[in-house]
């Protein structure tokens, strides 16, 4: 059944999960974007309102990630009507928490319900990837997949797309630490070495295999030992003040491990309990006071449901 | 309780399992080595008999893998007596089926029982790795771990050793194809490139993550899609006549995938049913008749119990 107005929520996501560089992402609870969609009496998609972006996001539908995603979806189903999109940003822009992905996915889930669910949830993924092409210059799937599906999601391959939801151990918590600094994604890419030693490639393989096994076995110790990225972190962490100090501080707090969320500057820290995740939050405040950078900190369970409809009006 | 005479069996193993190059091995049923041990009234370890090796294996205990392994074990427990070792080879030498590992592991499991089980099974691993140092020049764990523990075993790290037994999906079968040719392990190592592109390293990570997820989810399709090695196979498969033809033949037979077992020349092929594993066996005969190389073929379930005692006398 078609609706008159639907609002959906999509969560923040962590991509490049340590040794899962470029292939693994996960979603966090409670933090994310909301999108409200309604039919209009034109045959156009319009972004009619954006809140929480300090005026920084474009309204043009070929530049706004919601617009691009919904446009791709409507084209695929040959829908002739028009849709109005209102975007309520809960996520900071350019923070590495999957902000553009959350907007696009929320818009897709809301529009799908608006039109009577013509698509299975997972079938919305290609439209979200299309929107990432506009936002990031490349059609990454490691934010949009967990934003849509929830939990830990492996992107095994892109050609063809092979997206594998993994098990989420009970009790796993995440702390997100967002230092207030601007990182250029292009810089973050350019520091990556384009070749790695066979030894490092093998070490990375061992760790991602251990991490996946740890997620299925719900073995927090194994997850902790495996959270070690020898490929991207060594060059990228240099761009983030306080990274080494954070790594040291979270270890003694009992956290499992940490990494750079997406291409930064946000750090994610995984903990085996909510209590430790809060202790990590306190310690990160102390670390960044010394560094002299203001931060925002979020503590959250892993989101296992992905994006969802929060309100609908017939 | 101590025994007078104990015989143990250890299975053949496949190391370098496709995208699990250098980090993943598994054990196969029914094919392997047997070792009989008994106390002697000297304070020496002696290899008193070897059958099935065509006279090729050394009797000297610092060169024979059984001798090295048992010596390391007895030293660790400060045992002063002597042990006689008889080795019955079921595995061909230098075939890539973990022949030296099977001998060492069978000797360790038999001697452990002979002396009243002073060690937990997994605690025998370092002694087996020590013997691999003698047999291969490097202390690899990817044959001895599955030979001892059974199933699929991930070697996440060596420093310190971190060995993770993984889930084995029901129904999984293996075909081993051993073409009669001699491959030098040193050659097999030297063709490996010491650097890989970031893209290939990421692809390999995605595939090993997918393979581990597939083993836990018992998802044969996912296992099949993930059995793809972009790092070692492209250079190593050139050394093995018939490899490309085999790859083509097993695909149409319904097998999940294939790879080079260890450093070859044996090929392993994984199948979702016993029936398909036998069909693969027949097709490999046809392929190698054309190539003009004699082969031995073995069809087997995955061994999930590892090495075990087959006979003991008080």
Coordinates of C-alpha atoms in Angstrom, one line a residue:
Chain A
X1 CA 0.0 0.0 0.0
X2 CA 1.2 3.5 -0.8
X3 CA 1.7 6.1 2.0
X4 CA 1.3 9.9 1.9
X5 CA 4.4 10.6 4.0
X6 CA 7.1 8.4 5.4
X7 CA 10.1 9.1 7.7
X8 CA 13.0 6.7 7.9
X9 CA 16.2 6.6 10.0
X10 CA 19.6 5.3 8.8
X11 CA 22.5 4.8 11.2
X12 CA 26.0 6.1 11.3
X13 CA 28.5 3.5 10.0
X14 CA 32.2 2.6 10.4
X15 CA 33.9 1.6 7.2
X16 CA 37.5 0.3 6.9
X17 CA 37.2 -1.6 10.1
X18 CA 40.9 -2.1 10.9
X19 CA 42.2 -5.2 9.1
X20 CA 39.0 -5.0 7.1
X21 CA 40.3 -2.1 5.2
X22 CA 38.0 -1.5 2.1
X23 CA 36.0 -4.6 2.7
X24 CA 34.3 -4.4 6.2
X25 CA 31.8 -2.0 7.8
X26 CA 29.4 -1.9 10.7
X27 CA 26.5 0.2 11.8
X28 CA 26.1 1.9 15.2
X29 CA 22.8 2.5 17.1
X30 CA 21.0 5.7 17.9
X31 CA 23.2 8.0 15.8
X32 CA 22.2 8.8 12.3
X33 CA 20.1 10.7 9.8
X34 CA 16.3 11.0 9.2
X35 CA 14.6 11.6 5.9
X36 CA 10.9 12.3 5.3
X37 CA 9.5 11.8 1.9
X38 CA 6.1 12.5 0.4
X39 CA 4.6 12.4 -3.1
X40 CA 4.2 15.7 -4.9
X41 CA 2.0 16.5 -7.9
X42 CA 4.8 17.2 -10.3
X43 CA 7.0 14.6 -12.0
X44 CA 10.1 15.8 -10.3
X45 CA 12.2 14.8 -7.3
X46 CA 12.8 17.8 -5.1
X47 CA 15.0 18.2 -2.0
X48 CA 12.7 20.7 -0.2
X49 CA 14.4 21.0 3.2
X50 CA 17.7 20.2 4.9
X51 CA 18.3 20.7 8.6
X52 CA 21.4 20.2 10.7
X53 CA 24.0 20.8 7.9
X54 CA 24.7 24.5 8.5
X55 CA 23.7 25.1 5.0
X56 CA 26.5 23.1 3.5
X57 CA 24.7 20.4 1.6
X58 CA 23.4 21.0 -2.0
X59 CA 19.7 20.9 -2.8
X60 CA 20.2 20.0 -6.4
X61 CA 19.1 16.4 -6.9
X62 CA 22.1 15.4 -9.1
X63 CA 24.4 16.5 -6.2
X64 CA 22.5 15.7 -3.1
X65 CA 23.0 12.0 -2.1
X66 CA 19.3 11.6 -1.2
X67 CA 18.3 13.0 -4.6
X68 CA 20.8 10.8 -6.5
X69 CA 19.7 7.6 -4.7
X70 CA 16.0 8.2 -5.0
X71 CA 16.4 9.2 -8.7
X72 CA 18.2 6.0 -9.4
X73 CA 15.5 4.0 -7.6
X74 CA 12.6 5.7 -9.4
X75 CA 14.3 5.3 -12.8
X76 CA 14.7 1.5 -12.1
X77 CA 11.0 1.2 -11.5
X78 CA 10.0 3.6 -14.2
X79 CA 8.0 5.8 -11.8
X80 CA 6.6 8.9 -13.4
X81 CA 5.5 10.9 -10.3
X82 CA 7.4 13.3 -8.1
X83 CA 8.8 13.0 -4.6
X84 CA 9.6 15.7 -2.0
X85 CA 12.6 14.9 0.3
X86 CA 13.3 16.5 3.7
X87 CA 16.6 15.6 5.2
X88 CA 17.3 16.0 9.0
X89 CA 21.1 15.5 9.5
X90 CA 22.0 13.9 12.8
X91 CA 25.6 13.1 11.5
X92 CA 28.4 15.7 11.1
X93 CA 29.6 16.1 7.6
X94 CA 33.0 14.8 6.5
X95 CA 33.6 13.0 9.8
X96 CA 34.2 9.5 8.6
X97 CA 30.9 8.2 10.1
X98 CA 29.1 7.5 6.9
X99 CA 27.2 10.7 6.8
X100 CA 26.4 10.7 3.0
X101 CA 25.5 7.0 3.2
X102 CA 23.1 7.5 6.0
X103 CA 21.2 10.2 4.1
X104 CA 21.0 8.2 0.9
X105 CA 19.9 5.0 2.7
X106 CA 17.3 6.8 4.8
X107 CA 15.9 8.4 1.7
X108 CA 15.7 5.0 -0.1
X109 CA 14.0 3.2 2.8
X110 CA 11.5 6.0 3.2
X111 CA 10.7 6.2 -0.5
X112 CA 10.4 2.4 -0.8
X113 CA 7.7 2.4 1.9
X114 CA 6.1 5.5 0.4
X115 CA 5.6 3.5 -2.9
X116 CA 4.3 0.3 -1.3
X117 CA 7.7 -1.5 -0.9
X118 CA 8.4 -2.3 -4.6
X119 CA 11.9 -3.5 -3.6
X120 CA 13.3 -5.9 -1.1
X121 CA 15.5 -4.1 1.4
X122 CA 18.8 -5.5 0.0
X123 CA 17.7 -4.6 -3.5
X124 CA 18.0 -0.9 -2.6
X125 CA 21.8 -1.3 -2.3
X126 CA 22.8 -0.5 -5.9
X127 CA 20.9 2.9 -5.7
X128 CA 22.8 3.8 -2.5
X129 CA 26.1 2.8 -4.1
X130 CA 25.2 5.1 -7.0
X131 CA 24.8 8.0 -4.6
X132 CA 28.2 7.2 -3.0
X133 CA 29.7 7.6 -6.5
X134 CA 28.5 11.2 -6.4
X135 CA 29.5 11.9 -2.7
X136 CA 32.9 10.2 -2.8
X137 CA 33.9 9.9 -6.4
X138 CA 33.8 6.1 -6.1
X139 CA 30.9 3.7 -5.6
X140 CA 31.9 2.4 -2.2
X141 CA 29.6 -0.1 -0.5
X142 CA 31.2 -0.3 2.9
X143 CA 29.1 2.5 4.5
X144 CA 25.8 2.0 2.6
X145 CA 25.7 -1.7 3.2
X146 CA 25.8 -1.7 7.0
X147 CA 23.6 1.5 7.0
X148 CA 21.0 -0.4 5.1
X149 CA 21.3 -3.9 6.5
X150 CA 22.8 -3.3 10.0
X151 CA 25.5 -5.3 11.8
X152 CA 28.9 -6.1 10.4
X153 CA 28.8 -6.4 6.6
X154 CA 31.6 -7.8 4.5
X155 CA 31.9 -6.5 0.9
X156 CA 33.6 -9.6 -0.6
X157 CA 33.6 -8.3 -4.1
X158 CA 32.2 -5.5 -6.3
X159 CA 32.1 -7.3 -9.7
X160 CA 29.5 -8.6 -9.2
X161 CA 28.6 -7.0 -5.9
X162 CA 28.8 -9.6 -3.1
X163 CA 27.6 -8.3 0.3
X164 CA 27.7 -10.7 3.3
X165 CA 26.1 -9.8 6.6
X166 CA 28.2 -11.4 9.4
X167 CA 27.2 -12.4 13.0
X168 CA 27.3 -9.7 15.7
X169 CA 28.5 -10.9 19.1
X170 CA 26.2 -10.0 22.0
X171 CA 27.7 -7.3 24.3
X172 CA 29.9 -5.7 21.6
X173 CA 29.9 -1.9 22.1
X174 CA 31.4 1.0 20.1
X175 CA 32.8 4.3 21.1
X176 CA 33.2 6.9 18.3
X177 CA 35.6 9.8 19.0
X178 CA 35.3 12.7 16.5
X179 CA 38.1 15.2 16.9
X180 CA 37.2 18.6 15.4
X181 CA 39.6 18.8 12.5
X182 CA 39.0 18.6 8.7
X183 CA 40.7 15.8 6.8
X184 CA 40.6 15.8 3.1
X185 CA 39.5 12.4 1.8
X186 CA 41.9 12.8 -1.2
X187 CA 44.8 13.3 1.2
X188 CA 43.7 10.3 3.2
X189 CA 43.8 8.2 0.0
X190 CA 47.1 9.6 -1.3
X191 CA 49.1 8.5 1.8
X192 CA 48.2 4.9 1.1
X193 CA 51.0 2.9 -0.5
X194 CA 49.9 1.3 -3.7
X195 CA 52.0 -1.9 -3.1
X196 CA 52.4 -3.9 0.1
X197 CA 54.9 -6.6 1.0
X198 CA 53.8 -10.2 0.7
X199 CA 54.4 -10.5 4.4
X200 CA 52.0 -7.6 5.2
X201 CA 49.4 -8.9 2.8
X202 CA 49.6 -12.3 4.6
X203 CA 49.4 -10.7 8.1
X204 CA 46.3 -8.7 7.0
X205 CA 44.7 -11.8 5.7
X206 CA 45.3 -13.7 8.9
X207 CA 43.8 -10.8 10.9
X208 CA 40.7 -10.4 8.8
X209 CA 40.2 -14.2 8.9
X210 CA 40.6 -14.1 12.7
X211 CA 38.2 -11.2 13.0
X212 CA 35.5 -12.9 11.0
X213 CA 36.0 -16.2 13.0
X214 CA 35.9 -14.1 16.3
X215 CA 32.6 -12.5 15.2
X216 CA 31.0 -15.9 14.6
X217 CA 32.5 -17.6 17.7
X218 CA 31.6 -14.5 19.7
X219 CA 35.2 -14.7 21.0
X220 CA 36.1 -11.2 22.3
X221 CA 39.7 -12.1 22.9
X222 CA 40.1 -13.4 19.3
X223 CA 38.4 -10.2 18.0
X224 CA 40.8 -8.1 20.0
X225 CA 43.9 -10.0 18.8
X226 CA 42.7 -9.6 15.2
X227 CA 42.0 -5.9 15.3
X228 CA 45.3 -5.0 13.7
X229 CA 45.6 -3.2 10.4
X230 CA 49.2 -3.3 9.0
X231 CA 48.2 -1.8 5.6
X232 CA 46.3 1.5 5.9
X233 CA 46.6 2.5 9.6
X234 CA 50.4 3.0 9.7
X235 CA 50.3 5.7 7.1
X236 CA 46.8 7.1 7.8
X237 CA 47.1 7.4 11.6
X238 CA 49.9 10.0 11.2
X239 CA 47.2 12.4 9.9
X240 CA 45.2 12.1 13.1
X241 CA 46.7 13.9 16.2
X242 CA 46.3 11.8 19.4
X243 CA 46.0 8.5 17.6
X244 CA 48.9 6.7 19.3
X245 CA 47.9 8.1 22.7
X246 CA 44.3 6.9 22.2
X247 CA 45.6 3.4 21.2
X248 CA 47.5 3.2 24.5
X249 CA 44.7 4.6 26.6
X250 CA 42.0 2.2 25.3
X251 CA 44.2 -0.8 25.8
X252 CA 44.5 -0.3 29.6
X253 CA 40.7 0.5 29.7
X254 CA 40.0 -3.1 28.5
X255 CA 38.8 -2.2 25.0
X256 CA 39.2 -4.7 22.2
X257 CA 40.9 -2.5 19.7
X258 CA 40.5 0.7 17.6
X259 CA 40.9 2.1 14.2
X260 CA 40.2 5.0 11.9
X261 CA 36.5 5.2 10.9
X262 CA 36.3 5.4 7.1
X263 CA 39.0 7.8 6.1
X264 CA 38.8 9.7 9.4
X265 CA 39.1 11.8 11.4
X266 CA 36.7 9.9 13.6
X267 CA 38.2 7.0 15.6
X268 CA 36.2 3.9 16.5
X269 CA 36.9 1.8 19.5
X270 CA 35.3 -1.6 20.1
X271 CA 34.6 -2.8 23.6
X272 CA 33.3 -6.1 25.1
X273 CA 30.9 -4.3 27.4
X274 CA 28.9 -1.0 27.6
X275 CA 30.8 -0.1 30.8
X276 CA 34.2 -0.3 29.1
X277 CA 32.8 1.7 26.1
X278 CA 31.9 4.5 28.6
X279 CA 35.3 4.3 30.3
X280 CA 36.9 4.6 26.8
X281 CA 34.7 7.7 26.3
X282 CA 36.1 9.3 29.5
X283 CA 39.7 8.4 28.6
X284 CA 39.4 9.9 25.2
X285 CA 38.3 13.2 26.7
X286 CA 41.4 13.1 28.8
X287 CA 43.7 12.3 25.8
X288 CA 42.3 15.1 23.6
X289 CA 42.4 17.6 26.4
X290 CA 46.1 17.1 26.4
X291 CA 46.3 17.2 22.6
X292 CA 44.3 20.4 22.7
X293 CA 41.6 19.4 20.3
X294 CA 37.8 19.5 21.0
X295 CA 36.0 16.2 20.4
X296 CA 32.5 14.8 20.3
X297 CA 32.2 11.3 21.7
X298 CA 29.4 8.8 21.2
X299 CA 28.9 5.5 22.9
X300 CA 26.6 3.0 21.2
X301 CA 25.6 -0.7 20.8
X302 CA 26.1 -2.2 17.3
X303 CA 23.0 -1.6 15.2
X304 CA 21.7 -4.9 14.0
X305 CA 18.6 -3.8 12.1
X306 CA 20.0 -1.3 9.7
X307 CA 17.8 1.5 8.4
X308 CA 14.1 1.5 9.3
X309 CA 10.8 3.4 9.0
X310 CA 10.1 5.5 12.0
X311 CA 6.8 7.1 11.0
X312 CA 4.2 6.8 8.2
X313 CA 1.0 8.6 7.4
X314 CA -1.6 7.1 5.1
Chain B
X1 CA 48.8 -44.4 32.9
X2 CA 51.8 -45.4 30.8
X3 CA 51.6 -47.8 27.9
X4 CA 54.1 -50.4 26.5
X5 CA 53.3 -49.7 22.9
X6 CA 51.1 -47.2 21.2
X7 CA 50.2 -46.6 17.5
X8 CA 48.8 -43.3 16.3
X9 CA 47.5 -42.1 13.0
X10 CA 47.8 -38.5 11.6
X11 CA 46.0 -37.4 8.4
X12 CA 47.2 -35.8 5.2
X13 CA 46.7 -32.1 5.2
X14 CA 46.2 -29.3 2.6
X15 CA 48.0 -26.1 3.4
X16 CA 47.8 -22.8 1.5
X17 CA 44.1 -23.2 1.0
X18 CA 43.6 -20.9 -2.0
X19 CA 43.0 -17.3 -0.7
X20 CA 44.2 -18.7 2.7
X21 CA 47.8 -18.7 1.4
X22 CA 50.2 -19.2 4.3
X23 CA 47.4 -19.0 6.9
X24 CA 44.9 -21.8 6.4
X25 CA 45.1 -25.6 6.3
X26 CA 42.7 -28.5 6.6
X27 CA 42.9 -32.2 7.2
X28 CA 41.5 -35.0 5.1
X29 CA 40.2 -38.4 6.3
X30 CA 41.6 -41.9 5.8
X31 CA 44.8 -40.9 4.1
X32 CA 47.8 -40.4 6.4
X33 CA 50.8 -41.9 8.3
X34 CA 51.0 -44.3 11.2
X35 CA 53.6 -44.3 13.9
X36 CA 54.2 -46.9 16.6
X37 CA 56.2 -46.0 19.7
X38 CA 57.5 -48.1 22.6
X39 CA 59.8 -47.5 25.5
X40 CA 63.3 -48.9 25.2
X41 CA 65.8 -49.5 28.0
X42 CA 68.3 -46.9 26.8
X43 CA 68.1 -43.2 27.2
X44 CA 68.0 -42.6 23.5
X45 CA 65.3 -41.9 20.9
X46 CA 65.7 -44.3 18.0
X47 CA 63.9 -44.5 14.7
X48 CA 64.0 -48.3 14.3
X49 CA 62.0 -48.8 11.2
X50 CA 60.5 -46.9 8.3
X51 CA 58.1 -48.5 5.8
X52 CA 56.6 -47.1 2.7
X53 CA 59.3 -44.5 1.9
X54 CA 61.3 -46.5 -0.6
X55 CA 64.3 -46.0 1.6
X56 CA 64.3 -42.2 1.2
X57 CA 63.8 -41.0 4.7
X58 CA 66.7 -40.6 7.2
X59 CA 66.8 -42.6 10.4
X60 CA 68.9 -40.1 12.3
X61 CA 66.8 -38.5 14.9
X62 CA 68.0 -35.0 14.2
X63 CA 66.9 -35.4 10.6
X64 CA 63.8 -37.6 10.8
X65 CA 60.8 -35.4 11.6
X66 CA 59.4 -38.0 14.0
X67 CA 62.7 -38.0 15.8
X68 CA 63.0 -34.2 16.0
X69 CA 59.4 -33.8 17.2
X70 CA 59.7 -36.5 19.9
X71 CA 63.1 -35.2 21.0
X72 CA 61.6 -31.7 21.5
X73 CA 58.7 -33.2 23.5
X74 CA 60.9 -35.3 25.8
X75 CA 63.2 -32.4 26.4
X76 CA 60.3 -30.2 27.4
X77 CA 59.2 -32.7 30.0
X78 CA 62.8 -33.6 31.0
X79 CA 62.2 -37.3 30.3
X80 CA 65.3 -39.4 30.8
X81 CA 64.3 -42.7 29.2
X82 CA 64.4 -43.9 25.6
X83 CA 61.7 -44.3 22.9
X84 CA 61.7 -46.5 19.8
X85 CA 59.8 -45.1 16.8
X86 CA 58.4 -47.1 13.9
X87 CA 57.1 -45.1 11.0
X88 CA 54.6 -46.5 8.4
X89 CA 54.3 -44.0 5.6
X90 CA 50.9 -43.8 3.9
X91 CA 51.6 -40.5 2.3
X92 CA 53.9 -39.9 -0.7
X93 CA 57.0 -37.8 0.0
X94 CA 57.2 -34.3 -1.5
X95 CA 53.7 -34.3 -2.8
X96 CA 52.3 -31.3 -0.9
X97 CA 50.0 -33.3 1.2
X98 CA 51.7 -32.6 4.5
X99 CA 53.7 -35.9 4.6
X100 CA 56.4 -34.7 7.0
X101 CA 53.8 -33.1 9.3
X102 CA 51.7 -36.3 9.4
X103 CA 54.7 -38.3 10.5
X104 CA 55.7 -35.8 13.3
X105 CA 52.2 -35.4 14.6
X106 CA 51.5 -39.2 14.7
X107 CA 54.8 -39.7 16.6
X108 CA 53.9 -37.0 19.1
X109 CA 50.3 -38.2 19.7
X110 CA 51.6 -41.8 20.1
X111 CA 54.4 -40.8 22.5
X112 CA 52.1 -38.6 24.5
X113 CA 49.8 -41.6 25.2
X114 CA 52.8 -43.9 25.8
X115 CA 53.9 -41.6 28.6
X116 CA 50.4 -41.2 30.2
X117 CA 49.3 -38.0 28.4
X118 CA 51.5 -35.4 30.1
X119 CA 50.4 -32.8 27.4
X120 CA 47.1 -31.6 26.3
X121 CA 46.7 -32.3 22.6
X122 CA 47.1 -28.7 21.4
X123 CA 50.2 -28.3 23.6
X124 CA 52.0 -30.8 21.2
X125 CA 51.9 -28.2 18.5
X126 CA 55.2 -26.4 19.2
X127 CA 57.1 -29.7 19.0
X128 CA 55.5 -30.4 15.6
X129 CA 56.4 -27.0 14.4
X130 CA 60.0 -27.6 15.5
X131 CA 60.1 -30.7 13.3
X132 CA 58.8 -28.7 10.3
X133 CA 61.8 -26.4 10.7
X134 CA 64.0 -29.4 10.0
X135 CA 61.8 -30.8 7.1
X136 CA 61.1 -27.5 5.3
X137 CA 63.7 -25.0 6.6
X138 CA 60.9 -22.9 8.2
X139 CA 58.6 -23.6 11.2
X140 CA 55.3 -23.6 9.3
X141 CA 52.2 -24.5 11.3
X142 CA 49.7 -24.8 8.5
X143 CA 50.1 -28.6 8.0
X144 CA 50.9 -29.7 11.5
X145 CA 48.0 -27.8 13.1
X146 CA 45.2 -29.4 11.0
X147 CA 47.1 -32.8 11.2
X148 CA 46.9 -32.6 15.0
X149 CA 43.6 -30.8 15.5
X150 CA 41.6 -31.8 12.4
X151 CA 39.2 -29.6 10.4
X152 CA 40.1 -26.2 9.0
X153 CA 42.6 -24.4 11.1
X154 CA 43.6 -20.7 10.7
X155 CA 47.1 -19.7 11.7
X156 CA 46.3 -16.1 12.5
X157 CA 49.8 -15.3 13.8
X158 CA 53.2 -16.9 14.6
X159 CA 54.5 -14.4 17.2
X160 CA 53.0 -15.6 19.5
X161 CA 51.4 -18.6 17.8
X162 CA 47.6 -18.2 17.4
X163 CA 45.9 -21.2 16.0
X164 CA 42.1 -21.0 15.5
X165 CA 40.1 -24.2 14.6
X166 CA 37.2 -23.1 12.3
X167 CA 33.8 -24.7 11.7
X168 CA 33.6 -27.5 9.1
X169 CA 30.4 -27.5 7.0
X170 CA 28.6 -30.8 6.8
X171 CA 28.9 -32.5 3.4
X172 CA 32.1 -30.8 2.4
X173 CA 34.3 -33.3 0.5
X174 CA 37.8 -33.1 -0.9
X175 CA 39.5 -34.6 -4.0
X176 CA 43.3 -34.7 -4.0
X177 CA 45.0 -35.1 -7.4
X178 CA 48.7 -36.0 -7.2
X179 CA 50.4 -35.7 -10.6
X180 CA 53.6 -37.7 -10.7
X181 CA 56.1 -35.0 -11.1
X182 CA 58.8 -33.6 -8.7
X183 CA 58.5 -30.0 -7.7
X184 CA 61.2 -28.3 -5.7
X185 CA 59.8 -26.4 -2.8
X186 CA 62.5 -23.8 -3.2
X187 CA 61.4 -23.2 -6.8
X188 CA 57.8 -23.0 -5.7
X189 CA 58.8 -20.3 -3.2
X190 CA 61.1 -18.4 -5.6
X191 CA 58.3 -17.8 -8.1
X192 CA 56.3 -15.8 -5.5
X193 CA 56.4 -12.1 -5.9
X194 CA 57.6 -10.4 -2.7
X195 CA 55.3 -7.4 -3.2
X196 CA 51.6 -7.3 -4.2
X197 CA 49.4 -4.5 -5.3
X198 CA 47.1 -2.9 -2.7
X199 CA 44.2 -4.0 -4.9
X200 CA 45.3 -7.6 -4.9
X201 CA 45.9 -7.6 -1.1
X202 CA 42.4 -6.2 -0.6
X203 CA 40.9 -8.8 -3.0
X204 CA 42.7 -11.6 -1.1
X205 CA 41.4 -10.2 2.2
X206 CA 37.8 -10.1 0.9
X207 CA 38.1 -13.7 -0.2
X208 CA 39.6 -15.1 3.0
X209 CA 36.9 -13.2 5.0
X210 CA 34.3 -14.6 2.7
X211 CA 35.7 -18.2 3.0
X212 CA 35.7 -18.0 6.8
X213 CA 32.2 -16.6 6.9
X214 CA 31.1 -19.4 4.4
X215 CA 32.6 -22.1 6.6
X216 CA 30.6 -20.8 9.7
X217 CA 27.4 -20.2 7.7
X218 CA 27.8 -23.5 6.0
X219 CA 27.1 -21.6 2.8
X220 CA 28.6 -23.7 -0.1
X221 CA 27.9 -20.9 -2.7
X222 CA 29.8 -18.4 -0.6
X223 CA 32.7 -20.8 -0.1
X224 CA 32.8 -21.3 -3.8
X225 CA 32.8 -17.6 -4.7
X226 CA 35.6 -17.1 -2.1
X227 CA 38.0 -19.8 -3.3
X228 CA 40.0 -17.5 -5.4
X229 CA 43.7 -16.8 -4.7
X230 CA 45.1 -13.8 -6.6
X231 CA 48.5 -13.8 -4.8
X232 CA 50.2 -17.2 -5.0
X233 CA 48.2 -19.2 -7.6
X234 CA 48.9 -17.0 -10.7
X235 CA 52.6 -17.6 -10.4
X236 CA 52.6 -21.1 -8.9
X237 CA 50.0 -22.8 -11.1
X238 CA 52.4 -22.3 -14.1
X239 CA 54.6 -24.9 -12.6
X240 CA 51.8 -27.5 -12.7
X241 CA 50.9 -29.0 -16.0
X242 CA 47.1 -29.4 -16.5
X243 CA 46.2 -26.8 -13.8
X244 CA 44.0 -24.6 -16.0
X245 CA 42.4 -27.6 -17.7
X246 CA 41.6 -29.0 -14.2
X247 CA 40.1 -25.7 -13.1
X248 CA 37.8 -25.7 -16.1
X249 CA 36.8 -29.4 -15.6
X250 CA 35.9 -29.2 -11.9
X251 CA 33.7 -26.1 -12.5
X252 CA 31.4 -27.9 -14.8
X253 CA 31.3 -30.9 -12.5
X254 CA 29.8 -28.7 -9.7
X255 CA 32.8 -28.5 -7.5
X256 CA 33.3 -25.4 -5.2
X257 CA 36.8 -24.6 -6.2
X258 CA 40.4 -25.8 -6.3
X259 CA 43.9 -24.9 -5.5
X260 CA 47.5 -26.1 -5.1
X261 CA 47.9 -28.1 -1.9
X262 CA 50.9 -26.8 0.0
X263 CA 53.5 -25.9 -2.5
X264 CA 52.3 -28.6 -4.9
X265 CA 52.3 -30.6 -7.1
X266 CA 49.1 -32.0 -5.6
X267 CA 45.9 -30.2 -6.3
X268 CA 42.9 -30.1 -3.9
X269 CA 39.4 -29.7 -5.1
X270 CA 36.5 -29.0 -2.6
X271 CA 33.0 -30.3 -3.4
X272 CA 29.6 -29.8 -1.7
X273 CA 28.8 -33.6 -1.9
X274 CA 30.7 -36.9 -2.0
X275 CA 29.1 -37.6 -5.4
X276 CA 30.6 -34.5 -6.9
X277 CA 34.0 -35.3 -5.3
X278 CA 34.0 -38.6 -7.2
X279 CA 32.9 -37.0 -10.4
X280 CA 35.9 -34.6 -10.0
X281 CA 38.1 -37.7 -9.5
X282 CA 36.9 -39.2 -12.8
X283 CA 37.3 -35.9 -14.7
X284 CA 40.8 -35.4 -13.4
X285 CA 41.8 -38.8 -14.8
X286 CA 40.5 -37.6 -18.2
X287 CA 42.4 -34.3 -17.9
X288 CA 45.7 -35.9 -17.0
X289 CA 45.4 -38.7 -19.6
X290 CA 45.4 -35.8 -22.2
X291 CA 48.3 -34.1 -20.4
X292 CA 50.1 -37.4 -20.4
X293 CA 51.0 -37.5 -16.7
X294 CA 50.1 -40.4 -14.4
X295 CA 48.2 -39.3 -11.3
X296 CA 47.0 -40.7 -8.0
X297 CA 43.6 -39.5 -6.9
X298 CA 42.0 -39.6 -3.4
X299 CA 38.5 -38.7 -2.5
X300 CA 37.9 -38.0 1.2
X301 CA 35.7 -36.2 3.7
X302 CA 37.2 -33.5 5.8
X303 CA 38.9 -35.0 8.9
X304 CA 37.4 -33.3 11.9
X305 CA 39.2 -35.2 14.7
X306 CA 42.8 -34.7 13.8
X307 CA 45.4 -37.3 14.8
X308 CA 44.4 -40.1 17.1
X309 CA 45.6 -43.3 18.8
X310 CA 44.6 -46.4 16.9
X311 CA 46.1 -49.1 19.1
X312 CA 47.7 -49.4 22.6
X313 CA 49.2 -52.2 24.6
X314 CA 49.6 -52.1 28.3

